mmCIF file of C-alpha atoms in Angstrom:
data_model
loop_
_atom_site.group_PDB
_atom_site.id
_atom_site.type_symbol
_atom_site.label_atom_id
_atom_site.label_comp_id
_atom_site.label_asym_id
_atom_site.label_seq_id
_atom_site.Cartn_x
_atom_site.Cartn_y
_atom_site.Cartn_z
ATOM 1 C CA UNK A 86 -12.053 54.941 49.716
ATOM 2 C CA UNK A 87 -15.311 56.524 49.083
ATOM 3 C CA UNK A 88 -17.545 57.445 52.271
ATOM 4 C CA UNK A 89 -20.459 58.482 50.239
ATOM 5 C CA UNK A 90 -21.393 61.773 49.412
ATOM 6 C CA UNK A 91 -22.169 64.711 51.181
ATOM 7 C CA UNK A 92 -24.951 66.908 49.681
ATOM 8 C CA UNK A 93 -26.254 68.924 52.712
ATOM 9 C CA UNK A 94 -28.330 66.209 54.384
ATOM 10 C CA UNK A 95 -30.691 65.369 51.157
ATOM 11 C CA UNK A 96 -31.600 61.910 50.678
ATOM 12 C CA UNK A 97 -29.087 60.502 48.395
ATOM 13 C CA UNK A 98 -28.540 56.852 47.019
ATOM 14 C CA UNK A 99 -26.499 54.437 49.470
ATOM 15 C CA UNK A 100 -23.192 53.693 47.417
ATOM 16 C CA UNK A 101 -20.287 51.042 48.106
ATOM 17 C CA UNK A 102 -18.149 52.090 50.875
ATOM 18 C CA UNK A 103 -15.240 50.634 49.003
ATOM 19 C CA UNK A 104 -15.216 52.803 45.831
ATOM 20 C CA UNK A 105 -11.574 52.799 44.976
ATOM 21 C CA UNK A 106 -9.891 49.174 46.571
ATOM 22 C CA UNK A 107 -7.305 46.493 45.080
ATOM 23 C CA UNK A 108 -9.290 43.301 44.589
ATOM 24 C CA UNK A 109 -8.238 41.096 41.407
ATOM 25 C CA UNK A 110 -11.879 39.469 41.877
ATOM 26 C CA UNK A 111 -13.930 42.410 41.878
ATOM 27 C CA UNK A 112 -16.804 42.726 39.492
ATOM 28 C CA UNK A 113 -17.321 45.286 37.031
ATOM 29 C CA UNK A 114 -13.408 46.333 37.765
ATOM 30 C CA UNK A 115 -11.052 47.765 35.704
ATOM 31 C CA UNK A 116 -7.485 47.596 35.337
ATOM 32 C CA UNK A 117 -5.677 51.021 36.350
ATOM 33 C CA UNK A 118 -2.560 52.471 37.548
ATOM 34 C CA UNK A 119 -2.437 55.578 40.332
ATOM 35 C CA UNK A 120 0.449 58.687 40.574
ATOM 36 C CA UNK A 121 1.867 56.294 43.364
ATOM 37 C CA UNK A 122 2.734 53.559 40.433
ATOM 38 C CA UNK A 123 0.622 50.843 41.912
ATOM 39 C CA UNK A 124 -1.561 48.721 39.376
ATOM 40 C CA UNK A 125 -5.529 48.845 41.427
ATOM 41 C CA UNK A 126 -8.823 48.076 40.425
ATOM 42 C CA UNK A 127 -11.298 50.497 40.280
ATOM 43 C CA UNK A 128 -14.827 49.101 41.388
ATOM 44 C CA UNK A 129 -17.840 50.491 39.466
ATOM 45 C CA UNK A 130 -20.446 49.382 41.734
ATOM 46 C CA UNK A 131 -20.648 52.360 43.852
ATOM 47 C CA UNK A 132 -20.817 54.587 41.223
ATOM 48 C CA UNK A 133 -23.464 52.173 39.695
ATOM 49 C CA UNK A 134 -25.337 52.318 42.711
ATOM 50 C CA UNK A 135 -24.696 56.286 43.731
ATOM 51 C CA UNK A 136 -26.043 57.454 39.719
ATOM 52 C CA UNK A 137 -29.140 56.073 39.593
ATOM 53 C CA UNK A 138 -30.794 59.112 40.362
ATOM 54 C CA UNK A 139 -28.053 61.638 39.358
ATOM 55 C CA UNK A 140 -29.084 64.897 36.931
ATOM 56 C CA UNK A 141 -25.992 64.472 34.905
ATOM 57 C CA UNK A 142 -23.783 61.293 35.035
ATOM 58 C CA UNK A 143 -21.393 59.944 32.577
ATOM 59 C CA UNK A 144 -19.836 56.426 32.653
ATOM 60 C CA UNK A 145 -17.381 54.933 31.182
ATOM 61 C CA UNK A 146 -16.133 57.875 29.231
ATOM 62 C CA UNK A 147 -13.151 58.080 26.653
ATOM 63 C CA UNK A 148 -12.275 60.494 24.796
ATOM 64 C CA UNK A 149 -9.000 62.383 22.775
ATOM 65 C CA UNK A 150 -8.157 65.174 20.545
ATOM 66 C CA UNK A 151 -5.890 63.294 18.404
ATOM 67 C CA UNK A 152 -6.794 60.167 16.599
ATOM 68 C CA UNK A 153 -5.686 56.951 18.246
ATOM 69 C CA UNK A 154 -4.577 58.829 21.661
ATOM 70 C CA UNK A 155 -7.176 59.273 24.713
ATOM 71 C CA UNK A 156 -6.992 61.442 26.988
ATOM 72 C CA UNK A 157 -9.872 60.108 28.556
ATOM 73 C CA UNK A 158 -9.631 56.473 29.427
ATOM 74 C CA UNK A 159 -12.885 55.384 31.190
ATOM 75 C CA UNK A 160 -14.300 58.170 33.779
ATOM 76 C CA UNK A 161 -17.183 57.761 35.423
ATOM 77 C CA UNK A 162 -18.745 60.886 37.038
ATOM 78 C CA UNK A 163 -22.693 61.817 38.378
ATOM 79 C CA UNK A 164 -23.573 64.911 39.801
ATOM 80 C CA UNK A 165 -27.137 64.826 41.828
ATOM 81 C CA UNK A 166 -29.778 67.810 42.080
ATOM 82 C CA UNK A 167 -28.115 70.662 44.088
ATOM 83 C CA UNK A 168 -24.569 68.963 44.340
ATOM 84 C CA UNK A 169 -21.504 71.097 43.471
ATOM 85 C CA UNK A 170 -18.882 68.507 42.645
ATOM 86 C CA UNK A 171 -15.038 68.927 42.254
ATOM 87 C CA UNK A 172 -12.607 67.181 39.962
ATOM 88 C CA UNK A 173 -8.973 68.202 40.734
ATOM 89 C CA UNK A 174 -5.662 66.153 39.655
ATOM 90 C CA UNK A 175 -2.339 66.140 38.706
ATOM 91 C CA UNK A 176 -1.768 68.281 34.965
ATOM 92 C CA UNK A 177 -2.685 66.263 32.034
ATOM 93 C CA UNK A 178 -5.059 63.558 34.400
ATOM 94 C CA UNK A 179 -7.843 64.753 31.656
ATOM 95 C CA UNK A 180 -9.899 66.926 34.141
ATOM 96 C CA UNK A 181 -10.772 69.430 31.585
ATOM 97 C CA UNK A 182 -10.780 67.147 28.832
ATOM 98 C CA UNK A 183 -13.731 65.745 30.972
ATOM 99 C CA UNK A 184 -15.825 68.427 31.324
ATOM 100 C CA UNK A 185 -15.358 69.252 27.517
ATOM 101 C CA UNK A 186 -16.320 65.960 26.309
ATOM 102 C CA UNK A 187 -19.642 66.070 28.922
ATOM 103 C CA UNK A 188 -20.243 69.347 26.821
ATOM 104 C CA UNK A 189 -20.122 67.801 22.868
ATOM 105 C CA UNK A 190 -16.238 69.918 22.393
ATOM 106 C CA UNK A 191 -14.421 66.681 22.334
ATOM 107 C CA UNK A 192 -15.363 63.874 20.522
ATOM 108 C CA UNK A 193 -16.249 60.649 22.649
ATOM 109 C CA UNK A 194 -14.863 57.289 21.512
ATOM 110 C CA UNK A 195 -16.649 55.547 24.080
ATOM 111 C CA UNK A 196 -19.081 55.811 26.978
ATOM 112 C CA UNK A 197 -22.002 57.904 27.401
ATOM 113 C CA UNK A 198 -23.584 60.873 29.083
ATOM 114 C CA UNK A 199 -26.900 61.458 30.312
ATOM 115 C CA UNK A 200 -28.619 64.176 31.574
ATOM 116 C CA UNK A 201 -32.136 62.934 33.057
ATOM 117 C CA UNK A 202 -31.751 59.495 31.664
ATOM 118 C CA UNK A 203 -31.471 61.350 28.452
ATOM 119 C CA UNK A 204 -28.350 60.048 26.484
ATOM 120 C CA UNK A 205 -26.878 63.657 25.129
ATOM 121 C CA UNK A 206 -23.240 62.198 24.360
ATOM 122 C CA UNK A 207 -21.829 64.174 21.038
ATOM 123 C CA UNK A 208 -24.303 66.830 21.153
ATOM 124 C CA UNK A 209 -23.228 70.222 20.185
ATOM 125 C CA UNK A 210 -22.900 72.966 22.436
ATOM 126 C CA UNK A 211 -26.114 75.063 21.195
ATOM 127 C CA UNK A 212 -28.065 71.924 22.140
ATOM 128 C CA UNK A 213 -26.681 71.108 25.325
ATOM 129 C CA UNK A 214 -27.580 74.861 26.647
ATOM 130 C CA UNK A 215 -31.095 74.688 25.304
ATOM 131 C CA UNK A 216 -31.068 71.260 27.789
ATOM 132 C CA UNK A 217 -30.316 73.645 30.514
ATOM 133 C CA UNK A 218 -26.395 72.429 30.589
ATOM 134 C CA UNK A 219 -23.695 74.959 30.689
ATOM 135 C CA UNK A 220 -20.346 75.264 30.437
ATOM 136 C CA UNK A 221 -17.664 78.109 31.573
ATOM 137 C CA UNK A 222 -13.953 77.730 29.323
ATOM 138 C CA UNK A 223 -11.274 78.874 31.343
ATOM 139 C CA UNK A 224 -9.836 81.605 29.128
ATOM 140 C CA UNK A 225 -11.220 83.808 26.307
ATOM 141 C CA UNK A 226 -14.947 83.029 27.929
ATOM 142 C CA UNK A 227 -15.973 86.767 27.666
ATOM 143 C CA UNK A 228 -16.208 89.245 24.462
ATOM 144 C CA UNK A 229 -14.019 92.084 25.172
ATOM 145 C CA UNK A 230 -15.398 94.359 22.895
ATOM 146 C CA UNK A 231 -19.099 94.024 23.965
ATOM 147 C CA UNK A 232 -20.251 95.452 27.353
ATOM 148 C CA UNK A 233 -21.373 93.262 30.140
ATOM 149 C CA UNK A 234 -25.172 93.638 29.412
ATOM 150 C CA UNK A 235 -24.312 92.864 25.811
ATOM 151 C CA UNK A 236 -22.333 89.924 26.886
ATOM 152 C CA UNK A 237 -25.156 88.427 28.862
ATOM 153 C CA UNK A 238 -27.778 89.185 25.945
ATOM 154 C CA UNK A 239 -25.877 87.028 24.029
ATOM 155 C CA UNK A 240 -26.278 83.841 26.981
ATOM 156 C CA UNK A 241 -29.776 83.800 25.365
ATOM 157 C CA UNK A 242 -29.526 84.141 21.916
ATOM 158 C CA UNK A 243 -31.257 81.435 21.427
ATOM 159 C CA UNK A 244 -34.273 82.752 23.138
ATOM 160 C CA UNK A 245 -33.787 86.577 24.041
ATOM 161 C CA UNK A 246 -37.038 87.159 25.077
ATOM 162 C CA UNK A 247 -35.803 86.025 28.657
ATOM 163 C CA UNK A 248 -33.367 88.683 28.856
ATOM 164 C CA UNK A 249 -34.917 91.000 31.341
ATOM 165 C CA UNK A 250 -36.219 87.836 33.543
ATOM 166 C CA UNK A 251 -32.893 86.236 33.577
ATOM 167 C CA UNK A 252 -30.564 89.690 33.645
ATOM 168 C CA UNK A 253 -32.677 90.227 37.369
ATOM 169 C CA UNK A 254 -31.612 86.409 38.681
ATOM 170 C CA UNK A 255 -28.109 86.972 37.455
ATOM 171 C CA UNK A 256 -28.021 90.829 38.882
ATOM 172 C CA UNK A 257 -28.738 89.275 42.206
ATOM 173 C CA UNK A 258 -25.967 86.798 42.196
ATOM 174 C CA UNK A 259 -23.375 89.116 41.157
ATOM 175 C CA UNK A 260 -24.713 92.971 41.866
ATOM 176 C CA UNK A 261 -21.527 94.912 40.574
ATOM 177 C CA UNK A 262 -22.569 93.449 37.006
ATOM 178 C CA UNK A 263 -25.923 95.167 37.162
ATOM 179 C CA UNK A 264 -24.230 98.538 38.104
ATOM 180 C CA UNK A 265 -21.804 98.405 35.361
ATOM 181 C CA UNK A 266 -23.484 97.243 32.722
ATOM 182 C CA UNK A 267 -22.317 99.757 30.316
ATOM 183 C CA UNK A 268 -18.608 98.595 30.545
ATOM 184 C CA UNK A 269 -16.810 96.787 28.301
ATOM 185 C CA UNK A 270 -15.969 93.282 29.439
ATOM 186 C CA UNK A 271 -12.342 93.676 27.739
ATOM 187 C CA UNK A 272 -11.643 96.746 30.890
ATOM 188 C CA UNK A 273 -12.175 94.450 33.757
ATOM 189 C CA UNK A 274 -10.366 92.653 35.777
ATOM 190 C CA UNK A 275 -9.660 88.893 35.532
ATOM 191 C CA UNK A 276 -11.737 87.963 38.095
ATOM 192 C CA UNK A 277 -14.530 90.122 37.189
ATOM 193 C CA UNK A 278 -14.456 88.769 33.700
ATOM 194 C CA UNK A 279 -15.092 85.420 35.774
ATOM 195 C CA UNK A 280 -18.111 86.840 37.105
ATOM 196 C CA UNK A 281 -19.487 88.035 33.845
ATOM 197 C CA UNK A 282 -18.871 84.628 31.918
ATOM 198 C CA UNK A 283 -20.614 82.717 34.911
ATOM 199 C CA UNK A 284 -23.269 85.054 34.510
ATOM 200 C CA UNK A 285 -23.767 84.830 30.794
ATOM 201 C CA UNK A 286 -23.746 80.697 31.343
ATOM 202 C CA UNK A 287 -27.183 81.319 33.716
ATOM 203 C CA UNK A 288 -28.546 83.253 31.362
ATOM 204 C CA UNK A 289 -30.374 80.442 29.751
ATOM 205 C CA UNK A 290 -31.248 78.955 33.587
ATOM 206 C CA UNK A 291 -29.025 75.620 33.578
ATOM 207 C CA UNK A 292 -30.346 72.991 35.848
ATOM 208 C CA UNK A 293 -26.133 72.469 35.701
ATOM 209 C CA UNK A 294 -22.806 74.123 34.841
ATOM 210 C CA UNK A 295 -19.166 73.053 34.171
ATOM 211 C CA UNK A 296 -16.854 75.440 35.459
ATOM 212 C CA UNK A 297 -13.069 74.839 34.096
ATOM 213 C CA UNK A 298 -10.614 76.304 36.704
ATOM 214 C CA UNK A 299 -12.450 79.528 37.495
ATOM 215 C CA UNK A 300 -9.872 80.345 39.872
ATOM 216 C CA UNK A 301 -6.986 80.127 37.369
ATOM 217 C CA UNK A 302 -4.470 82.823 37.063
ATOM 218 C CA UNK A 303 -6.697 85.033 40.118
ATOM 219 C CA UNK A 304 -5.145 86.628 43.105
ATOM 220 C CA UNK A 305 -5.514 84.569 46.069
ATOM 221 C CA UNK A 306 -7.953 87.376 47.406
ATOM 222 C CA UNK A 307 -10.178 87.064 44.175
ATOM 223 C CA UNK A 308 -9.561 83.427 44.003
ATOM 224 C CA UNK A 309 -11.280 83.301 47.560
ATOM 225 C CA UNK A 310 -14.484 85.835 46.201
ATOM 226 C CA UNK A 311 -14.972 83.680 42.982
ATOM 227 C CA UNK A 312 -15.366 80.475 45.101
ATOM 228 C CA UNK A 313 -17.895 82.339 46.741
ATOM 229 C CA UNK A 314 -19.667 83.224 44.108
ATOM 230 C CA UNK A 315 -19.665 79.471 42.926
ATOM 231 C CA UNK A 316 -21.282 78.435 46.161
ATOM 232 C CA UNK A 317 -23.917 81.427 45.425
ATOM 233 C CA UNK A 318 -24.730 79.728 42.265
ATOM 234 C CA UNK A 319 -25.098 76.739 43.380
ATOM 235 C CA UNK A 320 -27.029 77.319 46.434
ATOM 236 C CA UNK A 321 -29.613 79.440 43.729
ATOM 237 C CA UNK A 322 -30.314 75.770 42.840
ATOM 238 C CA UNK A 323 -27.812 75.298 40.321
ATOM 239 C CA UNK A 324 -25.628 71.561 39.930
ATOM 240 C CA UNK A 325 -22.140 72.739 39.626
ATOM 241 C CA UNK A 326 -19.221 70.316 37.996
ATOM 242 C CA UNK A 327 -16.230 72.575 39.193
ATOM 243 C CA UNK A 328 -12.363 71.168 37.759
ATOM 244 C CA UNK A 329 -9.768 73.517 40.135
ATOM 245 C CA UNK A 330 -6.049 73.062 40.644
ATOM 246 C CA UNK A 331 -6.549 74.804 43.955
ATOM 247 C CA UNK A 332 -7.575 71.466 45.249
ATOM 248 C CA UNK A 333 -7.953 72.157 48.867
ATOM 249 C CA UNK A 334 -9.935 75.140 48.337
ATOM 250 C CA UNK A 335 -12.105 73.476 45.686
ATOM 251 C CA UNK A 336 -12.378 70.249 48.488
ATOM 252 C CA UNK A 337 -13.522 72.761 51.130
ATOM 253 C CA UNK A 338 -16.530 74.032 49.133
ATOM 254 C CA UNK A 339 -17.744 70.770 47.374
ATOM 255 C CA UNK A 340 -19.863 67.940 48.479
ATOM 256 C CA UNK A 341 -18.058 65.343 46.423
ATOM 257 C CA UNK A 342 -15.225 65.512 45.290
ATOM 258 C CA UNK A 343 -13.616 63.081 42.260
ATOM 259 C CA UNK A 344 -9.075 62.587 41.582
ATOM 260 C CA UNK A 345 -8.283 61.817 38.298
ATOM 261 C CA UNK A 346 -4.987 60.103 37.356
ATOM 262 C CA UNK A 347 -4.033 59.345 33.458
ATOM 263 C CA UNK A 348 -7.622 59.902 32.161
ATOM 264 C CA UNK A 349 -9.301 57.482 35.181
ATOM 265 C CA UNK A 350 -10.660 57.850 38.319
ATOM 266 C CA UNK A 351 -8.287 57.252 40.998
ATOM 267 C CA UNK A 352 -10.365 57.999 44.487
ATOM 268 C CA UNK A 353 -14.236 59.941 45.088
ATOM 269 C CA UNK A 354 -15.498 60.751 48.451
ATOM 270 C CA UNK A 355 -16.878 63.995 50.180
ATOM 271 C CA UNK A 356 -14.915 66.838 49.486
ATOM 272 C CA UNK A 357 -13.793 67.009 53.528
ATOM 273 C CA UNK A 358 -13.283 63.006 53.406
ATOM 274 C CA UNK A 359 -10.479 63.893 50.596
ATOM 275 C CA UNK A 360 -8.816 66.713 51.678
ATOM 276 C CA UNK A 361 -8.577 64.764 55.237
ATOM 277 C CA UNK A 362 -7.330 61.367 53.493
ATOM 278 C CA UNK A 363 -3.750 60.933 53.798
ATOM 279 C CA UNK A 364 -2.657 58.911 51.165
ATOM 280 C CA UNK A 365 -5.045 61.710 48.578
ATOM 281 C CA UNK A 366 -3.100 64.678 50.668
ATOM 282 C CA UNK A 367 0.754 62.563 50.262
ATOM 283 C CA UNK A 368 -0.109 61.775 46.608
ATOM 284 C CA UNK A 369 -2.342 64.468 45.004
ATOM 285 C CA UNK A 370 -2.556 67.681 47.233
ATOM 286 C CA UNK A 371 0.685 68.496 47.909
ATOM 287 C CA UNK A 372 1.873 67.711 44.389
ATOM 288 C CA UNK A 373 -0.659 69.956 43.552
ATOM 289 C CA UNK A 374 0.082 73.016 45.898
ATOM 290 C CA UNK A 375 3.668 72.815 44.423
ATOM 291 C CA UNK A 376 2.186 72.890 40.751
ATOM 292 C CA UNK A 377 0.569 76.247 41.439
#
């Protein structure tokens, strides 16, 4: 169902209109079954086509925690210069099992990721940041005992002399961190923490960052502020890879957005084109909004 991507207007490679389709013919296709219980067959050529040129893509990923059980089960994923990308899905579809193996946490049984054309699959985390890739956990991604300049000193360990250039870039994104930089990360709130561990991942100046559910466990009002800030970010110039289970919201803000089912990828279009697709809203978004 994929209607190509929407990246505010930049050139971007011409991809398959036909993305996710049932056609037992199909080349490059692949065997799959949806949260509707239909068998399809997923169509690689678009994404073939669409990552040519992509910052970051991964294809054909799988991956697991346990020996001899994937969680991951063939994704394919790019995200382009600039793009902020969203992967929602049903619980246990793999989204942050994605992002995870993307960053070297999980180990990859099969596939690969590149980042410029550069095949980083299985590196370790240390690496991947001084690639300028970074990644945001979901919980326990600040140090509660260190103060928020002390928590963003340590985003460049590996190179501290950039602290002053890169505490100024990250100041302006999020100003309340400047003025309380004395105060222990462990006193705030959960969604300032958020705003503290995004900050710590620019520290290093990522040409992209993985965010896993940065919304998760927010009010709705701070909910609404941190997908602000995400749009900040990426507007700064920064690639975002964003997994929410507030789809809608998450669809609203994105230029592409990706649904994984069982480890796959079940449909990619623009984030709009999703939220507006009925059979994504019937099977996905309202299963979703019931979840949370």
């Amino acid at each position: 169902m994929s209607r190509g991507p929407a990246d505010r207007g930049e050139a971007v490679p011409q991809t398959d209109p036909e993305l996710f389709h049932v056609d037992q013919d199909a080349v490059a296709a692949d065997a799959t079954t949806r949260a509707d219980g239909a068998t399809a067959t997923l169509d690689r050529s678009a994404h073939l086509a669409g990552a040519q040129t992509a910052l970051l893509r991964c294809d054909e990923l799988v991956a697991g925690y346990v020996p001899g059980v994937n969680i991951l089960n063939g994704c394919d994923l790019f995200v382009n210069e600039g793009e902020l990308v969203g992967i929602i899905g049903p619980n246990g579809a793999g989204k942050s099992t994605l992002l995870k193996a993307m960053f070297g946490l999980v180990t990859v049984r099969g596939g690969k990721v590149t980042l410029r054309g550069e095949d980083i699959t299985g590196l370790k985390a240390h690496a991947l940041v001084r690639k300028g890739v970074g990644f945001v956990p979901q919980t326990e991604n600040v140090f509660p005992s260190l103060t928020i300049e002390e928590n963003l000193q340590m985003g460049v360990y590996q190179d501290p002399r950039r602290f002053r250039e890169r505490f100024e870039f990250v100041a302006g994104l999020f100003p309340a961190l400047a003025d309380r930089r004395r105060q222990r990360a462990g006193s705030l709130s959960g969604g300032e923490r958020q705003m503290v561990a995004m900050g710590r991942a620019l520290m290093m100046e990522p040409s992209v960052i993985f965010l896993d559910e940065p919304s998760a466990g927010l009010s709705p009002a701070l909910q609404d502020e941190v997908f602000i800030r995400v749009r900040h970010i990426n507007r700064a110039g920064v690639s975002v890879v964003m997994v929410e289970q507030n789809a809608r919201r998450c669809l609203q803000i994105c230029d592409r957005g990706y649904v994984l089912d069982q480890g796959r990828n079940a449909y990619t279009a623009s984030g709009a084109d999703l939220a507006n697709d009925p059979k994504v809203v019937e099977l996905y978004l309202g299963t979703l909004a019931k979840a949370r």
